[in-house]
XYZ file of C-alpha atoms in Angstrom:
671
model
C 89.821 -135.048 -56.210
C 89.915 -136.480 -52.660
C 91.573 -139.791 -52.063
C 89.309 -142.784 -51.347
C 89.095 -144.014 -47.781
C 89.817 -147.700 -47.089
C 89.265 -149.114 -43.611
C 90.546 -152.564 -42.610
C 89.260 -154.222 -39.434
C 91.790 -156.568 -37.854
C 95.506 -157.175 -38.326
C 95.677 -160.932 -38.290
C 96.952 -162.923 -41.248
C 94.226 -161.663 -43.582
C 94.062 -158.061 -42.378
C 97.823 -157.584 -42.226
C 98.344 -158.996 -45.720
C 95.516 -156.797 -47.044
C 97.044 -153.650 -45.561
C 100.531 -154.466 -46.769
C 99.405 -155.268 -50.314
C 97.176 -152.180 -50.533
C 100.019 -149.979 -49.321
C 102.204 -151.300 -52.118
C 99.520 -151.007 -54.820
C 98.081 -147.575 -53.985
C 101.379 -145.822 -53.127
C 99.711 -142.997 -51.261
C 96.722 -142.592 -53.625
C 94.275 -143.756 -50.934
C 93.755 -143.200 -47.226
C 94.313 -146.633 -45.657
C 93.281 -147.052 -42.018
C 93.919 -150.221 -40.048
C 91.841 -150.763 -36.881
C 93.326 -153.304 -34.466
C 93.353 -153.799 -30.691
C 97.146 -154.187 -30.601
C 99.999 -152.466 -32.389
C 101.496 -155.707 -33.688
C 100.826 -158.590 -36.026
C 101.030 -161.941 -34.199
C 102.553 -164.920 -35.962
C 100.214 -167.433 -34.353
C 101.858 -170.757 -35.445
C 104.868 -170.113 -33.199
C 102.788 -169.353 -30.101
C 103.300 -172.853 -28.573
C 107.031 -172.180 -28.593
C 106.429 -169.002 -26.584
C 104.447 -170.991 -24.008
C 107.270 -173.544 -23.798
C 109.989 -170.937 -23.328
C 111.694 -171.536 -26.680
C 110.975 -168.067 -28.071
C 110.663 -164.732 -26.351
C 107.230 -163.125 -26.794
C 108.360 -160.238 -28.986
C 109.917 -162.636 -31.480
C 106.479 -163.652 -32.765
C 105.198 -160.077 -33.085
C 105.772 -157.602 -35.910
C 105.226 -153.871 -35.412
C 102.384 -152.584 -37.578
C 103.648 -149.017 -37.715
C 107.139 -150.048 -38.780
C 106.129 -152.619 -41.384
C 103.138 -150.890 -43.012
C 104.124 -147.621 -44.696
C 101.330 -145.255 -45.750
C 98.905 -147.035 -43.407
C 97.324 -145.217 -40.496
C 97.032 -147.375 -37.388
C 94.065 -146.834 -35.066
C 94.134 -148.785 -31.822
C 90.716 -150.051 -30.817
C 87.985 -152.609 -31.320
C 85.073 -152.357 -33.725
C 81.739 -152.057 -31.952
C 79.226 -151.444 -34.713
C 79.157 -150.994 -38.478
C 76.533 -148.741 -40.057
C 76.277 -150.095 -43.582
C 73.913 -147.387 -44.795
C 75.993 -144.479 -43.470
C 79.259 -146.235 -44.306
C 80.703 -145.598 -40.871
C 82.411 -147.837 -38.338
C 82.141 -147.139 -34.620
C 84.966 -148.307 -32.404
C 86.264 -148.096 -28.833
C 89.866 -147.275 -28.051
C 92.076 -148.981 -25.468
C 91.258 -146.295 -22.882
C 87.508 -146.341 -23.422
C 87.170 -143.388 -25.782
C 84.847 -143.948 -28.720
C 85.425 -142.975 -32.308
C 83.981 -143.188 -35.805
C 85.688 -144.012 -39.084
C 84.055 -143.213 -42.428
C 84.938 -145.401 -45.375
C 84.501 -145.849 -49.090
C 85.684 -149.470 -48.894
C 85.578 -151.650 -45.801
C 87.519 -154.895 -45.397
C 86.416 -157.041 -42.458
C 89.224 -159.324 -41.329
C 88.463 -159.526 -37.608
C 89.660 -163.126 -37.254
C 88.363 -165.654 -34.761
C 87.977 -166.313 -31.042
C 87.940 -169.399 -28.833
C 85.206 -171.889 -29.609
C 83.036 -172.803 -26.626
C 81.005 -175.948 -26.094
C 78.104 -176.355 -23.637
C 80.173 -178.332 -21.132
C 79.665 -177.483 -17.440
C 82.594 -175.696 -15.858
C 84.688 -175.191 -18.986
C 84.098 -171.448 -19.283
C 85.037 -171.004 -15.624
C 87.985 -173.366 -15.339
C 89.692 -173.530 -18.757
C 91.956 -171.183 -20.673
C 92.264 -170.817 -24.420
C 95.282 -170.417 -26.643
C 94.530 -167.720 -29.201
C 96.610 -164.764 -28.086
C 99.948 -163.749 -26.651
C 98.538 -163.092 -23.139
C 97.227 -166.662 -22.984
C 100.621 -168.078 -24.001
C 102.404 -165.980 -21.377
C 99.908 -167.034 -18.736
C 100.289 -170.731 -19.618
C 104.093 -170.553 -19.396
C 103.952 -168.959 -15.947
C 101.204 -171.281 -14.781
C 102.968 -174.493 -15.845
C 106.210 -173.320 -14.239
C 104.389 -172.478 -11.021
C 102.599 -175.827 -10.850
C 105.849 -177.758 -11.216
C 107.512 -175.651 -8.526
C 104.570 -176.070 -6.155
C 104.496 -179.808 -6.847
C 108.180 -180.085 -5.949
C 107.470 -178.435 -2.588
C 104.311 -180.435 -1.823
C 104.434 -183.169 0.820
C 101.198 -184.838 -0.254
C 101.662 -187.201 -3.221
C 98.084 -186.565 -4.388
C 98.607 -182.814 -4.518
C 101.908 -183.287 -6.322
C 100.299 -185.544 -8.933
C 97.395 -183.140 -9.498
C 99.682 -180.147 -10.016
C 101.846 -182.121 -12.449
C 98.899 -183.237 -14.588
C 98.129 -181.011 -17.579
C 95.046 -181.649 -19.722
C 94.847 -180.348 -23.304
C 91.510 -180.678 -25.098
C 91.679 -180.681 -28.889
C 94.127 -182.669 -31.003
C 94.300 -180.280 -33.940
C 97.369 -178.261 -34.904
C 97.410 -176.057 -31.820
C 96.538 -178.676 -29.215
C 99.037 -181.194 -30.584
C 101.859 -178.652 -30.587
C 100.985 -177.406 -27.080
C 101.064 -180.942 -25.663
C 104.288 -181.854 -27.488
C 106.179 -178.728 -26.417
C 104.670 -178.791 -22.929
C 105.877 -182.315 -22.178
C 109.434 -181.377 -23.176
C 109.271 -178.170 -21.142
C 108.147 -179.805 -17.899
C 110.486 -182.788 -18.287
C 113.415 -180.378 -18.535
C 112.292 -178.637 -15.347
C 111.998 -181.885 -13.417
C 115.411 -183.092 -14.568
C 117.006 -180.063 -12.934
C 114.700 -180.063 -9.902
C 113.339 -183.585 -9.342
C 109.994 -184.023 -7.609
C 110.140 -185.437 -4.089
C 108.049 -188.459 -4.903
C 110.017 -189.205 -8.052
C 106.998 -188.420 -10.200
C 107.044 -187.268 -13.800
C 104.806 -184.549 -15.268
C 101.853 -185.991 -17.131
C 100.340 -184.353 -20.200
C 97.026 -185.605 -21.558
C 95.729 -184.896 -25.081
C 92.006 -185.464 -25.553
C 89.786 -185.293 -28.614
C 86.545 -186.852 -29.816
C 88.143 -187.408 -33.228
C 89.384 -190.915 -34.034
C 92.989 -189.800 -34.535
C 95.435 -186.995 -33.876
C 95.475 -184.217 -36.494
C 92.388 -185.413 -38.362
C 92.869 -182.627 -40.941
C 96.159 -184.113 -42.124
C 97.137 -187.180 -44.081
C 96.878 -190.435 -42.134
C 100.648 -190.978 -42.396
C 101.380 -187.621 -40.819
C 98.737 -188.241 -38.202
C 100.355 -191.561 -37.308
C 103.773 -189.879 -37.148
C 102.544 -187.220 -34.733
C 100.768 -189.815 -32.594
C 103.925 -191.937 -32.345
C 106.126 -188.964 -31.374
C 103.680 -187.871 -28.684
C 103.398 -191.319 -27.135
C 107.168 -191.883 -27.191
C 107.607 -188.575 -25.408
C 105.178 -189.628 -22.686
C 101.999 -187.775 -23.654
C 98.825 -189.640 -22.693
C 96.904 -189.509 -26.000
C 93.229 -190.436 -25.726
C 91.152 -190.282 -28.857
C 87.395 -190.569 -28.743
C 87.463 -188.987 -25.291
C 86.748 -185.469 -24.126
C 85.744 -183.522 -21.039
C 82.269 -184.028 -19.612
C 82.630 -181.553 -16.742
C 85.343 -179.294 -15.355
C 85.750 -178.444 -11.669
C 88.320 -176.702 -9.533
C 89.807 -180.044 -8.475
C 89.948 -181.600 -11.938
C 87.941 -182.812 -14.916
C 85.429 -185.591 -15.488
C 86.050 -187.375 -18.773
C 83.351 -188.722 -21.054
C 84.379 -192.276 -20.131
C 83.592 -191.537 -16.470
C 87.153 -191.158 -15.202
C 87.957 -188.240 -12.906
C 91.392 -186.703 -13.483
C 92.771 -184.468 -10.767
C 94.466 -181.484 -12.365
C 95.018 -177.766 -11.956
C 95.437 -177.090 -15.691
C 92.890 -177.269 -18.491
C 93.983 -175.900 -21.881
C 91.136 -175.451 -24.367
C 92.251 -175.944 -27.987
C 89.001 -177.357 -29.382
C 88.820 -174.886 -32.234
C 87.808 -171.373 -33.159
C 84.681 -169.494 -34.155
C 84.401 -166.309 -36.229
C 84.553 -162.991 -34.431
C 81.033 -162.048 -33.208
C 81.263 -158.688 -35.009
C 79.946 -160.107 -38.284
C 76.816 -161.492 -36.637
C 75.535 -157.956 -36.015
C 75.525 -156.975 -39.702
C 72.308 -158.787 -40.558
C 73.814 -160.200 -43.759
C 73.723 -163.794 -45.053
C 75.898 -166.105 -42.975
C 77.304 -169.609 -43.259
C 78.030 -171.240 -39.888
C 78.864 -167.921 -38.287
C 80.904 -166.651 -41.236
C 79.935 -163.869 -43.600
C 79.056 -165.124 -47.067
C 81.158 -163.606 -49.866
C 81.612 -164.311 -53.552
C 84.860 -165.709 -55.026
C 86.150 -162.116 -55.248
C 85.767 -161.811 -51.443
C 83.038 -159.204 -51.906
C 79.733 -159.301 -50.029
C 76.899 -159.756 -52.555
C 74.803 -156.607 -52.892
C 77.391 -154.528 -51.045
C 80.063 -153.350 -53.512
C 81.841 -151.377 -50.780
C 82.128 -154.322 -48.358
C 84.771 -157.069 -48.459
C 85.572 -159.844 -45.997
C 88.446 -162.286 -45.720
C 90.084 -164.629 -43.252
C 88.235 -166.579 -40.595
C 85.153 -164.328 -40.656
C 84.494 -164.969 -44.367
C 82.868 -168.018 -45.950
C 84.865 -168.037 -49.192
C 83.756 -170.518 -51.892
C 86.398 -173.150 -52.604
C 86.651 -173.203 -56.388
C 88.815 -176.312 -56.202
C 86.053 -178.146 -54.308
C 82.706 -176.866 -55.586
C 80.024 -176.646 -52.924
C 82.443 -176.201 -50.037
C 84.206 -173.268 -48.388
C 87.851 -172.723 -47.615
C 88.808 -173.849 -44.094
C 89.731 -171.449 -41.305
C 93.518 -171.763 -41.474
C 96.367 -169.282 -41.453
C 97.455 -170.267 -44.945
C 94.083 -169.429 -46.452
C 93.777 -166.198 -44.462
C 97.195 -165.045 -45.693
C 96.221 -165.685 -49.308
C 92.771 -164.143 -48.822
C 94.440 -160.890 -47.805
C 96.405 -160.564 -51.016
C 93.371 -161.215 -53.250
C 91.147 -158.904 -51.192
C 93.651 -156.060 -51.495
C 93.924 -156.457 -55.256
C 90.143 -156.490 -55.671
C 89.647 -153.452 -53.411
C 92.198 -151.509 -55.437
C 90.545 -152.627 -58.682
C 87.123 -151.486 -57.467
C 88.547 -148.002 -56.883
C 90.359 -147.856 -60.204
C 93.769 -147.982 -58.523
C 94.881 -151.380 -59.785
C 94.254 -154.079 -62.354
C 91.203 -156.244 -62.843
C 89.402 -158.249 -60.189
C 90.562 -161.786 -59.483
C 88.719 -164.726 -57.922
C 90.321 -166.559 -55.028
C 91.880 -169.858 -56.032
C 94.399 -171.823 -54.051
C 96.635 -174.822 -54.441
C 97.364 -176.864 -51.360
C 101.074 -176.613 -50.590
C 100.939 -178.979 -47.628
C 101.032 -178.559 -43.859
C 103.655 -178.567 -41.148
C 103.329 -179.402 -37.432
C 106.172 -178.627 -35.024
C 106.435 -181.330 -32.338
C 109.336 -179.800 -30.432
C 113.064 -180.344 -30.640
C 114.037 -181.839 -33.971
C 110.717 -183.660 -34.372
C 107.929 -182.537 -36.696
C 105.399 -183.821 -39.205
C 105.176 -182.207 -42.636
C 103.966 -182.907 -46.152
C 105.387 -180.143 -48.384
C 103.978 -180.431 -51.899
C 102.394 -183.719 -50.892
C 105.639 -185.412 -49.792
C 105.228 -186.925 -46.307
C 108.184 -186.261 -44.003
C 108.974 -187.028 -40.379
C 111.861 -186.744 -37.948
C 114.767 -184.367 -38.563
C 113.933 -183.635 -42.243
C 110.405 -182.651 -41.262
C 111.799 -180.465 -38.474
C 114.100 -178.646 -40.884
C 111.283 -178.087 -43.397
C 108.939 -176.858 -40.670
C 111.336 -174.265 -39.314
C 112.378 -173.195 -42.773
C 108.743 -172.655 -43.712
C 108.099 -170.523 -40.624
C 111.146 -168.353 -41.289
C 110.039 -167.807 -44.874
C 106.429 -167.052 -43.913
C 107.178 -164.597 -41.114
C 107.023 -160.941 -42.229
C 109.762 -159.943 -39.787
C 112.049 -160.954 -36.890
C 113.562 -163.839 -38.838
C 117.092 -163.343 -37.511
C 115.888 -163.034 -33.918
C 113.769 -166.185 -34.200
C 116.659 -168.144 -35.704
C 118.946 -166.902 -32.930
C 116.497 -168.052 -30.259
C 116.295 -171.478 -31.866
C 120.083 -171.732 -31.872
C 120.355 -170.673 -28.237
C 117.654 -173.128 -27.214
C 119.616 -175.940 -28.847
C 122.800 -175.247 -26.857
C 121.556 -173.664 -23.598
C 118.970 -174.748 -21.020
C 115.696 -172.855 -20.954
C 114.955 -170.341 -18.223
C 111.978 -171.612 -16.248
C 110.909 -168.581 -14.231
C 107.580 -166.944 -13.479
C 107.293 -163.395 -14.749
C 103.827 -162.837 -13.313
C 102.853 -160.458 -16.113
C 99.476 -162.078 -16.870
C 97.103 -163.344 -14.205
C 94.436 -165.991 -14.643
C 91.537 -163.536 -14.490
C 93.148 -161.527 -17.308
C 92.597 -164.307 -19.857
C 89.049 -165.671 -19.514
C 88.070 -168.292 -22.053
C 84.896 -166.575 -23.222
C 86.148 -163.307 -24.656
C 85.808 -161.501 -27.953
C 89.403 -160.231 -27.677
C 91.824 -163.075 -26.913
C 94.683 -160.878 -28.140
C 94.168 -158.524 -25.188
C 94.801 -159.236 -21.538
C 91.732 -158.221 -19.593
C 92.171 -154.969 -17.660
C 91.006 -154.976 -14.015
C 88.804 -152.286 -12.515
C 91.665 -149.872 -11.969
C 95.444 -149.801 -11.795
C 96.561 -152.795 -9.856
C 96.133 -152.588 -6.116
C 95.411 -156.286 -5.773
C 98.048 -158.793 -4.823
C 97.704 -162.546 -5.033
C 98.277 -164.162 -1.687
C 99.044 -167.514 -3.266
C 99.257 -169.164 -6.664
C 95.647 -169.855 -7.436
C 95.517 -170.401 -11.149
C 94.310 -173.876 -11.844
C 91.058 -174.904 -13.455
C 89.372 -172.510 -11.016
C 91.299 -169.604 -12.464
C 88.407 -167.454 -13.639
C 86.567 -167.330 -10.346
C 84.357 -164.412 -9.408
C 86.990 -163.203 -6.960
C 89.422 -162.880 -9.839
C 87.063 -161.416 -12.393
C 85.682 -158.830 -10.004
C 84.604 -156.426 -12.699
C 81.510 -158.138 -13.854
C 83.083 -161.180 -15.462
C 81.957 -164.377 -13.873
C 82.603 -167.667 -15.498
C 81.996 -167.372 -19.153
C 81.050 -163.717 -19.207
C 82.866 -161.307 -21.423
C 85.039 -158.726 -19.786
C 83.858 -155.156 -19.438
C 85.709 -153.364 -22.207
C 84.959 -150.018 -20.783
C 87.275 -150.546 -17.790
C 90.334 -148.747 -18.960
C 93.445 -146.971 -18.002
C 91.616 -143.659 -17.865
C 89.982 -144.785 -14.630
C 92.256 -143.580 -11.821
C 93.495 -145.693 -8.971
C 90.587 -146.130 -6.643
C 92.291 -144.642 -3.633
C 93.649 -141.649 -5.517
C 91.966 -138.457 -6.631
C 91.203 -138.618 -10.303
C 90.682 -136.096 -13.055
C 86.925 -136.434 -12.875
C 84.574 -133.868 -11.394
C 83.348 -133.985 -7.835
C 79.933 -135.521 -7.602
C 77.704 -134.317 -4.777
C 75.117 -136.827 -3.795
C 71.676 -135.733 -2.689
C 70.868 -135.915 0.988
C 72.784 -134.903 4.087
C 75.918 -136.796 3.149
C 79.171 -135.017 2.346
C 80.532 -134.470 -1.115
C 82.447 -137.499 -2.313
C 84.994 -137.364 -5.082
C 84.459 -139.966 -7.730
C 86.359 -140.512 -10.926
C 84.811 -139.482 -14.213
C 84.741 -143.067 -15.465
C 82.964 -144.275 -12.328
C 80.468 -141.408 -12.521
C 79.602 -142.234 -16.129
C 79.235 -145.940 -15.519
C 77.238 -145.697 -12.326
C 79.370 -148.366 -10.709
C 80.732 -148.408 -7.189
C 84.372 -147.778 -6.451
C 84.926 -151.441 -5.743
C 83.022 -154.663 -6.022
C 82.260 -156.039 -2.577
C 82.624 -159.534 -4.007
C 86.345 -159.030 -4.347
C 86.755 -159.522 -0.602
C 84.345 -162.411 -0.220
C 85.086 -165.316 2.037
C 87.186 -167.980 0.416
C 89.091 -165.569 -1.780
C 92.807 -165.848 -1.205
C 93.667 -162.425 -2.466
C 94.797 -159.509 -0.328
C 93.508 -156.221 -1.634
C 94.907 -152.832 -0.713
C 92.044 -150.452 -0.483
C 91.671 -146.874 0.545
C 89.029 -145.640 2.946
C 86.712 -144.859 0.051
C 86.863 -148.464 -1.147
C 85.922 -150.273 2.049
C 82.724 -152.224 2.474
C 79.798 -149.978 2.061
C 78.255 -150.590 5.450
C 81.318 -149.646 7.540
C 84.063 -147.332 6.298
C 87.576 -147.874 7.555
C 88.376 -145.807 10.568
C 84.748 -145.344 11.698
C 84.187 -146.701 15.189
C 80.918 -148.241 16.140
C 78.359 -145.578 16.689
C 77.367 -146.947 20.088
C 80.889 -146.888 21.469
C 82.612 -144.074 23.279
C 84.444 -141.896 20.877
C 81.516 -141.367 18.621
C 81.427 -141.236 14.881
C 84.198 -139.410 13.016
C 83.268 -136.816 10.451
C 82.391 -138.711 7.347
C 84.005 -136.484 4.767
C 86.825 -134.899 6.739
C 89.471 -136.093 9.100
C 88.498 -134.681 12.436
C 85.226 -136.302 13.117
C 81.953 -135.657 14.863
C 81.407 -136.740 18.493
C 78.779 -139.329 19.214
C 75.460 -137.667 19.450
C 74.727 -139.454 22.714
C 77.856 -138.024 24.341
C 78.154 -134.702 26.096
C 78.593 -132.009 23.534
C 76.207 -133.675 21.143
C 73.552 -132.215 18.937
C 71.082 -129.714 20.371
C 67.514 -129.597 19.311
C 67.360 -127.858 16.019
C 64.723 -125.417 17.259
C 66.958 -124.210 20.075
C 69.018 -121.071 19.910
C 72.326 -121.762 18.302
C 70.844 -124.558 16.308
C 71.410 -125.510 12.702
C 70.962 -122.985 9.891
C 69.803 -124.063 6.473
C 72.512 -126.289 5.074
C 72.253 -124.603 1.721
C 73.253 -121.231 3.178
C 76.828 -119.992 2.939
C 78.739 -120.592 6.100
C 77.959 -124.219 6.580
C 76.435 -125.704 9.749
C 77.130 -123.968 13.076
C 78.222 -125.952 16.096
C 75.078 -127.046 17.775
C 76.124 -126.199 21.336
C 78.650 -123.406 20.775
C 78.338 -119.845 19.658
C 80.189 -119.260 16.448
C 79.058 -122.467 14.931
C 80.660 -125.254 13.077
C 82.579 -124.560 9.869
C 81.398 -126.233 6.712
C 82.397 -129.884 6.804
C 83.793 -129.773 3.334
C 86.148 -126.915 4.191
C 89.669 -127.363 5.511
C 89.761 -127.077 9.250
C 87.345 -129.799 10.166
C 84.589 -129.529 12.782
C 85.248 -127.824 16.135
C 84.537 -129.770 19.275
C 81.123 -128.848 20.461
C 82.023 -128.399 24.129
C 85.577 -127.097 23.752
C 86.886 -123.753 22.722
C 89.332 -124.211 19.908
C 87.652 -127.255 18.484
C 88.733 -130.776 17.766
C 91.754 -131.401 15.538
C 91.563 -133.841 12.689
C 91.786 -137.381 14.000
C 94.018 -138.468 11.194
C 96.455 -135.636 11.816
C 99.287 -135.736 14.324
C 97.990 -134.632 17.664
C 95.035 -136.941 18.031
C 91.643 -135.897 19.448
C 91.412 -133.513 22.403
C 89.496 -134.764 25.375
C 86.070 -133.334 25.342
C 86.086 -132.309 29.000
C 89.755 -131.710 29.753
C 92.259 -129.195 28.535
C 95.178 -130.591 26.640
C 93.227 -133.155 24.793
C 93.239 -136.887 24.548
C 95.501 -138.580 22.023
C 94.147 -141.068 19.529
C 92.977 -144.050 21.530
C 93.935 -146.976 19.367
C 96.972 -145.922 17.395
C 100.044 -143.762 17.383
C 99.498 -140.227 16.125
C 100.752 -141.042 12.633
C 99.006 -144.381 12.200
C 96.074 -145.049 9.945
C 92.660 -145.733 11.515
C 92.097 -149.269 12.664
C 89.597 -151.150 10.508
C 86.407 -152.435 12.072
C 86.004 -156.166 12.681
C 85.599 -158.194 9.514
C 87.252 -155.674 7.219
C 90.721 -156.046 5.632
C 93.397 -153.519 6.595
C 94.006 -150.705 4.125
C 97.584 -151.817 3.628
C 100.759 -149.790 3.224
C 100.872 -146.977 0.761
C 97.133 -146.375 0.762
C 96.319 -142.791 0.018
C 94.185 -141.076 2.664
C 90.748 -140.104 1.550
C 87.357 -139.149 2.834
C 85.341 -141.721 4.710
C 82.160 -142.713 2.977
C 78.908 -142.298 4.861
C 77.029 -145.454 5.683
C 73.727 -143.813 6.546
C 73.175 -142.474 3.022
C 71.567 -144.844 0.515
C 74.267 -145.872 -1.956
C 72.745 -145.393 -5.396
C 76.031 -145.753 -7.216
C 75.573 -149.490 -7.655
C 72.305 -149.272 -9.511
C 74.021 -149.595 -12.877
C 76.100 -152.610 -11.845
C 73.570 -155.309 -11.258
């Protein structure tokens, strides 16, 4: 008898706990497959400490392969679920699609950043749901303090040292508390010229900080924040976000380069496509975490609306504690439905309390209903995190010890750029991949509220748009030959090599918007990637020197120059271009070799022809023996770009020059 197939979507708190519990219960009697975009489980509550430099990023991650025996890990994101065929379609990290068949499916896809219809927020804010966002925030805050210290203008210094956090829940409160300590430590070692102090603002429309917690704990957190210097404003939020700052709902304009969005979360959009009953974006399930009418389908975590049996008529909140407990119950019920475990169990919970880390020795906690603050709360909070983490406990404890006795390292690693972490994304755990291996370089540190500008998100993400998930590592560097086939375009133009990914997508080799005016980025681009109307190295067609061959170094003389193109009905004219042998020289016996063949195009009024213009030796003079060297560069230099185009930059691979007189139909699929 074949083993049943169990597929789990997502490796957050719910998905990871489900996989681990099923692995222990089944002991190899079932095929367990875990689909997740990353190869690690992220312990989300400690993410603010990563952004503040307390913990190294890998401390809050646990390897899925190492910690989940008898579980097959598939890297990718779920695209579509066919409930009737019992198949799940997914896309891998390099764009390849796949299908997983299942007998039982557990949806634990988690949540993404919650957006509100506020102008400018999607373009100018960053969320805090994944490791890339935490790494970006740490670099960005460090950079703003360093730039503020070097600024001569007091207004610029104040704007760079103002950090706005929207949302006074668990995440926002911890980000503001740790952030104030982090920037104060930087300024103590490197004071600002104007004697200013970094300013952190915490905004929320709620009447108090941490509205989910007991009023005593809320008051404790509020007092610690204010004593530390955080500007706490309740009943206030953002009305509009711009590149220069934010407009608050009370009418005040705050100049800032940092807007951190911690308003809340929403369920992963995957469940909306199932066409099943929903409750505020979450999939309705029964107390056994099973979808009614679908015995093979289970859901848990943030995507599931689980009835709260302790509070009839309500559903369990979207917290890590509930998701962790959901996973255990879901695993037991999946095993029971397959006859591999005991009986089914409904989900019941008992509130064990909450903990909020406020940085240093300060925290707010109410374990088992006992309200604590100060050092005792700090000890309970860190003890709880060590007990709850499924791995890396010794490393985390060591980092905490080192942070207590040594100063933090405030350096920019530059691993995550602003356009890699747009706010509106269905995958906050993944840094967005640009349109090819990185050839772009930032000319300056532009990463404030205007971080997700069109110049940054040049692959079709503008503002709040979702990134193109098909842009992957299998797309070769745009100036390099790729593994894809050569695509020959119709018309008289030469054959142009395009990568397989670009051919399939119908998109151009580069987005012209990446070089738009106002963008402060310098982009290295090969000759293929230049602006479509004027390839690099092609002189103006009405200037002496003519037009170089468009697919080969070597070139074609201007047709208005001596040696140009004879009438095609004259002897020695042009044979059919589809015949073997290419196109003969139009004024010379013997003809012109095929332009796509090595050897280039012979000069039409010279015996021996014209050498490639990009090769040492230059271009022979058309009327003199001995030739004329390249006019505008040394023999080994790259062609000069035309006016208005950026230089190709060092290290650019040579490539064919793209014709400008052929209609470019490659952009039709990239509107």
